[in-house]
Short mmCIF file of C-alpha atoms in Angstrom, two decimals:
data_model
loop_
_atom_site.label_atom_id
_atom_site.label_comp_id
_atom_site.label_asym_id
_atom_site.label_seq_id
_atom_site.Cartn_x
_atom_site.Cartn_y
_atom_site.Cartn_z
CA MET A 18 0.04 -0.13 -0.07
CA ALA A 19 2.69 2.43 1.01
CA VAL A 20 4.41 1.58 -2.68
CA GLN A 21 1.29 2.58 -4.33
CA GLN A 22 1.10 5.71 -2.60
CA ALA A 23 4.50 6.75 -3.46
CA THR A 24 4.00 5.55 -6.89
CA THR A 25 0.91 7.73 -7.35
CA TYR A 26 2.65 10.95 -5.58
CA THR A 27 5.22 10.60 -8.29
CA SER A 28 2.79 10.37 -11.24
CA ILE A 29 0.92 13.52 -10.09
CA ASP A 30 4.38 15.98 -9.35
CA THR A 31 5.35 14.48 -13.18
CA SER A 32 2.33 15.46 -14.91
CA ASN A 33 2.06 19.37 -12.63
CA ARG A 34 5.87 19.94 -14.00
CA GLY A 35 4.59 19.02 -17.31
CA LEU A 36 1.53 21.24 -17.48
CA GLY A 37 3.79 24.11 -16.03
CA HIS A 38 5.91 24.11 -19.10
CA ARG A 39 3.49 24.12 -21.28
CA ARG A 40 2.12 27.32 -19.87
CA MET A 41 5.53 28.65 -19.97
CA LEU A 42 5.71 27.94 -23.66
CA LEU A 43 2.90 30.11 -24.44
CA SER A 44 3.75 32.40 -22.62
CA LEU A 45 7.17 33.08 -24.09
CA MET A 46 5.32 32.44 -27.33
CA VAL A 47 3.44 35.58 -26.90
CA VAL A 48 6.17 37.87 -25.27
CA ILE A 49 8.54 37.14 -28.03
CA PHE A 50 6.14 37.61 -30.67
CA LEU A 51 4.75 41.10 -29.55
CA LEU A 52 8.24 41.94 -28.47
CA TRP A 53 10.03 41.06 -31.75
CA ILE A 54 7.48 40.90 -34.37
CA ALA A 55 4.25 42.69 -33.82
CA LEU A 56 6.01 45.66 -31.60
CA PRO A 57 7.88 46.61 -35.15
CA LEU A 58 4.79 46.76 -37.36
CA LEU A 59 2.71 48.34 -34.81
CA PHE A 60 5.19 50.94 -33.87
CA PRO A 61 7.77 51.85 -37.05
CA ALA A 62 9.61 54.23 -35.02
CA LEU A 63 10.73 51.39 -32.60
CA ALA A 64 11.49 48.99 -35.50
CA TYR A 65 15.38 50.45 -36.16
CA PRO A 66 16.04 50.07 -31.97
CA ILE A 67 14.13 46.62 -32.35
CA TYR A 68 16.19 45.54 -35.09
CA TRP A 69 19.66 46.06 -33.20
CA LEU A 70 18.55 44.91 -30.08
CA THR A 71 17.41 41.74 -31.61
CA ALA A 72 20.42 40.82 -33.65
CA PRO A 73 21.73 38.03 -31.87
CA LEU A 74 18.32 36.46 -32.44
CA ARG A 75 18.20 36.92 -36.02
CA TYR A 76 21.96 35.74 -36.44
CA LEU A 77 20.90 32.40 -34.54
CA GLY A 78 18.07 32.13 -37.42
CA VAL A 79 20.95 33.11 -40.29
CA PHE A 80 23.48 30.52 -38.34
CA VAL A 81 21.16 27.61 -38.48
CA HIS A 82 19.40 28.62 -42.32
CA GLU A 83 23.27 28.51 -43.38
CA MET A 84 23.64 25.30 -41.84
CA GLY A 85 20.43 24.11 -43.00
CA HIS A 86 21.70 24.59 -46.52
CA GLY A 87 25.14 22.84 -46.10
CA LEU A 88 23.90 19.52 -43.98
CA ALA A 89 20.86 19.39 -46.73
CA SER A 90 23.72 18.97 -49.78
CA VAL A 91 25.48 16.62 -47.53
CA LEU A 92 22.31 14.13 -47.14
CA SER A 93 21.78 14.85 -50.79
CA GLY A 94 24.89 13.57 -51.82
CA GLY A 95 27.03 16.93 -52.62
CA ARG A 96 29.72 18.95 -50.50
CA PHE A 97 29.56 21.36 -47.88
CA TYR A 98 32.63 23.55 -48.17
CA TRP A 99 32.17 26.57 -45.64
CA PHE A 100 29.58 29.29 -44.37
CA GLN A 101 30.16 33.13 -43.66
CA MET A 102 28.06 35.79 -41.81
CA ASP A 103 28.24 39.29 -42.25
CA GLU A 104 26.20 42.20 -41.48
CA TYR A 105 23.83 41.27 -44.56
CA GLY A 106 23.30 37.32 -43.39
CA GLY A 107 25.10 34.43 -44.06
CA ALA A 108 26.05 32.25 -47.11
CA ALA A 109 26.85 28.49 -47.43
CA ILE A 110 29.15 27.46 -50.22
CA THR A 111 28.16 23.78 -51.23
CA SER A 112 28.23 21.70 -54.49
CA GLY A 113 26.15 18.69 -55.90
CA GLY A 114 23.14 17.59 -54.39
CA MET A 115 19.64 18.05 -55.15
CA GLU A 116 19.57 21.78 -55.59
CA SER A 117 15.87 22.23 -54.13
CA LEU A 118 16.69 20.08 -50.95
CA VAL A 119 19.33 22.01 -50.60
CA LEU A 120 17.46 25.52 -50.84
CA LEU A 121 14.79 24.03 -48.66
CA GLY A 122 17.32 23.38 -45.81
CA GLY A 123 18.09 26.94 -45.65
CA LEU A 124 14.28 28.22 -45.83
CA LEU A 125 12.69 25.73 -43.46
CA GLY A 126 16.06 24.30 -41.32
CA PRO A 127 15.42 27.05 -39.01
CA ALA A 128 11.74 26.19 -38.19
CA LEU A 129 12.08 22.14 -38.52
CA PHE A 130 15.08 22.55 -35.88
CA GLY A 131 12.87 25.17 -33.90
CA SER A 132 9.61 22.79 -33.67
CA ILE A 133 11.82 19.64 -32.80
CA LEU A 134 13.05 21.85 -29.86
CA LEU A 135 9.56 22.83 -28.76
CA MET A 136 8.66 18.90 -28.55
CA VAL A 137 11.71 18.06 -26.61
CA SER A 138 11.24 20.67 -24.47
CA THR A 139 8.34 19.12 -22.35
CA ARG A 140 7.69 15.66 -23.71
CA ALA A 141 11.78 14.38 -23.36
CA GLN A 142 12.01 12.87 -19.55
CA LYS A 143 15.68 13.84 -19.69
CA LEU A 144 17.42 16.53 -21.64
CA ARG A 145 21.25 15.55 -21.77
CA LEU A 146 21.27 13.79 -25.18
CA PRO A 147 19.20 16.78 -26.43
CA TYR A 148 21.85 19.54 -25.20
CA LEU A 149 24.60 17.14 -26.40
CA ALA A 150 23.31 16.86 -29.88
CA LEU A 151 23.12 20.96 -29.72
CA LEU A 152 26.73 21.34 -28.42
CA LEU A 153 27.62 18.97 -31.54
CA PHE A 154 25.95 21.17 -33.89
CA PHE A 155 26.89 24.41 -32.76
CA ALA A 156 30.36 23.25 -32.71
CA CYS A 157 30.03 21.75 -36.31
CA GLY A 158 29.13 24.82 -37.21
CA GLY A 159 32.29 26.88 -35.92
CA TYR A 160 34.47 24.41 -37.65
CA TYR A 161 32.36 25.13 -41.15
CA MET A 162 33.30 28.97 -40.18
CA LEU A 163 36.96 28.38 -39.66
CA LYS A 164 37.08 26.11 -42.63
CA PRO A 165 38.40 28.65 -44.89
CA LEU A 166 41.96 29.19 -42.80
CA PHE A 167 42.58 25.51 -43.98
CA MET A 168 41.34 25.76 -48.05
CA SER A 169 43.55 26.92 -50.66
CA SER A 170 41.71 30.06 -53.02
CA SER A 171 43.81 28.04 -56.26
CA ASP A 172 41.44 25.25 -55.47
CA TYR A 173 38.45 26.87 -54.48
CA PRO A 174 38.05 30.21 -56.45
CA LEU A 175 35.12 31.07 -54.35
CA LEU A 176 37.03 31.23 -51.36
CA ARG A 177 38.50 35.03 -52.83
CA GLN A 178 35.17 36.46 -51.69
CA TRP A 179 35.83 34.95 -48.05
CA HIS A 180 37.56 37.84 -45.76
CA VAL A 181 39.15 36.91 -42.62
CA LEU A 182 36.05 39.46 -40.76
CA HIS A 183 33.84 36.72 -41.31
CA LEU A 184 35.45 34.80 -38.71
CA LEU A 185 34.11 37.70 -36.07
CA ALA A 186 30.72 35.98 -36.46
CA LEU A 187 32.52 32.70 -34.49
CA VAL A 188 31.27 35.13 -31.32
CA LEU A 189 27.91 33.11 -31.91
CA PRO A 190 28.65 29.43 -31.82
CA VAL A 191 31.78 29.90 -29.14
CA THR A 192 29.00 31.92 -26.59
CA LEU A 193 26.51 29.10 -27.75
CA ILE A 194 29.07 26.11 -26.93
CA LEU A 195 29.54 27.74 -23.57
CA ALA A 196 26.06 28.12 -22.83
CA MET A 197 25.45 24.30 -23.41
CA VAL A 198 28.28 23.30 -21.41
CA TYR A 199 26.79 25.52 -18.54
CA LEU A 200 23.16 24.08 -19.04
CA LEU A 201 24.24 20.71 -18.81
CA ARG A 202 25.04 21.14 -15.24
CA ALA A 203 21.78 23.55 -14.79
CA SER A 204 18.53 22.49 -13.54
CA ASP A 205 15.77 20.66 -15.16
CA ALA A 206 13.55 24.25 -15.61
CA TRP A 207 16.43 26.11 -17.05
CA GLN A 208 16.96 23.92 -19.59
CA ARG A 209 13.59 23.43 -20.35
CA LEU A 210 12.98 27.06 -20.42
CA VAL A 211 16.23 27.76 -22.81
CA LEU A 212 15.24 24.91 -25.26
CA GLN A 213 11.56 26.49 -25.45
CA CYS A 214 13.17 29.91 -26.07
CA LEU A 215 15.60 28.59 -28.38
CA GLY A 216 12.57 26.47 -30.29
CA ILE A 217 10.47 29.93 -30.79
CA VAL A 218 13.44 31.96 -31.68
CA LEU A 219 13.85 29.93 -34.66
CA CYS A 220 10.57 29.10 -35.48
CA TYR A 221 9.94 32.88 -35.95
CA SER A 222 13.11 33.82 -37.25
CA ALA A 223 11.37 33.16 -40.85
CA PHE A 224 9.11 35.90 -40.52
CA SER A 225 11.40 38.00 -38.28
CA ASP A 226 12.74 39.31 -41.43
CA THR A 227 9.70 38.53 -43.90
CA SER A 228 11.51 40.98 -46.61
CA TYR A 229 13.78 38.00 -47.19
CA ILE A 230 11.37 35.52 -48.14
CA PHE A 231 9.30 37.61 -49.98
CA ARG A 232 12.14 39.72 -51.38
CA TYR A 233 11.96 39.36 -54.98
CA GLU A 234 14.54 42.49 -56.03
CA VAL A 235 18.39 41.60 -56.46
CA LEU A 236 20.03 41.08 -53.43
CA HIS A 237 23.25 43.47 -52.42
CA ASN A 238 25.56 40.69 -53.75
CA GLY A 239 24.08 40.59 -57.11
CA GLY A 240 22.24 37.36 -56.31
CA PHE A 241 18.46 36.41 -55.65
CA SER A 242 16.75 35.15 -52.78
CA ASP A 243 16.66 31.49 -51.73
CA ALA A 244 13.19 31.69 -52.52
CA ARG A 245 12.82 33.12 -55.74
CA VAL A 246 15.76 30.76 -57.01
CA PHE A 247 13.32 27.90 -55.81
CA ALA A 248 10.46 28.96 -57.58
CA ALA A 249 12.65 29.17 -60.57
CA LEU A 250 13.62 25.84 -60.40
CA PHE A 251 9.71 24.68 -61.00
CA SER A 252 8.78 27.00 -63.67
CA PRO A 253 10.04 27.32 -67.53
CA PHE A 254 11.51 31.04 -66.71
CA SER A 255 15.22 31.81 -65.80
CA VAL A 256 15.78 33.12 -61.97
CA GLN A 257 16.54 36.53 -63.58
CA ASN A 258 13.12 36.83 -65.69
CA LEU A 259 10.74 34.99 -63.23
CA PRO A 260 7.46 36.44 -63.02
CA TRP A 261 6.65 38.13 -59.58
CA LEU A 262 3.39 36.17 -59.66
CA ILE A 263 5.21 32.98 -60.01
CA PHE A 264 7.56 33.86 -57.25
CA ALA A 265 4.67 35.37 -54.88
CA LEU A 266 2.89 31.65 -55.18
CA TYR A 267 6.15 29.88 -54.29
CA ALA A 268 7.01 32.12 -51.43
CA GLY A 269 4.02 32.05 -50.04
CA LEU A 270 3.89 28.39 -49.68
CA ILE A 271 7.23 28.56 -47.86
CA ALA A 272 5.75 30.81 -45.81
CA LEU A 273 2.84 28.14 -44.96
CA LEU A 274 5.07 25.82 -44.49
CA ASN A 275 7.36 27.42 -41.87
CA PHE A 276 3.92 28.08 -40.18
CA ALA A 277 2.98 24.63 -40.19
CA LEU A 278 6.08 23.27 -38.66
CA LEU A 279 5.62 25.91 -35.59
CA GLY A 280 2.11 24.63 -35.53
CA LEU A 281 3.26 20.80 -35.71
CA GLY A 282 5.77 21.50 -32.85
CA VAL A 283 3.59 23.64 -30.48
CA MET A 284 0.50 21.22 -30.56
CA ARG A 285 3.26 18.13 -29.67
CA ALA A 286 4.78 20.18 -27.19
CA LEU A 287 1.20 21.25 -25.40
CA ARG A 288 -0.10 17.56 -25.83
CA GLN A 289 -0.51 15.59 -22.59
CA PRO A 290 1.68 12.16 -22.53
CA LYS A 291 -0.56 9.23 -22.19
#
């Protein structure tokens, strides 16, 4: 009888903790949405200071976006050489693989990654393995940012576009690696809170600067957005001559897929375990 009472008590305690994390998830979603996305739209005068204050959040999205391109290239049989980040965003240097999958790896990668983190934040019993996976992911990102130092521009002509100042962006993965190491020893509540924050930021990152998904014009480097290149793959037009209506159709579809990944992650995270 005493054993049964102890077992029942443990079950109730676990359920209550899960409910608390689910309530926290909803609160964080609302707060981050209002401060990061809604506020700049409602009060344009605040857009510029908010843009700079939230720069680390945007660059986290850029980091995962470029890693998404690279990993999708490797998984589809291509090669991932390196990626770089600067004040304009980022660029992943790859070759081979399925071009459509490589493009989607960046366009959907942050939302997919964020959705998984949201699910894990409430459904995983132990978080040591997810944190070790995050540690490995950020370490791999740091490696691919450092990789140009060990490459020759005679073998890789695009390396001439790389500059040593791109290494300043290593502050992001190094900071994240140190944070993951520290959080491995933190309490369960803090670990779940951080996973939820990371997951929400990554899911929202596609919409924090919607001009990229819906950017039809030529970019600062003379190229085109991933969404425009993706649309051109499935139309009879070249990327330079792609009609705006076809581009808008594919860009809207990509945005809907990002919303769907966010919704999937939230619904799975909020679902009570059986």
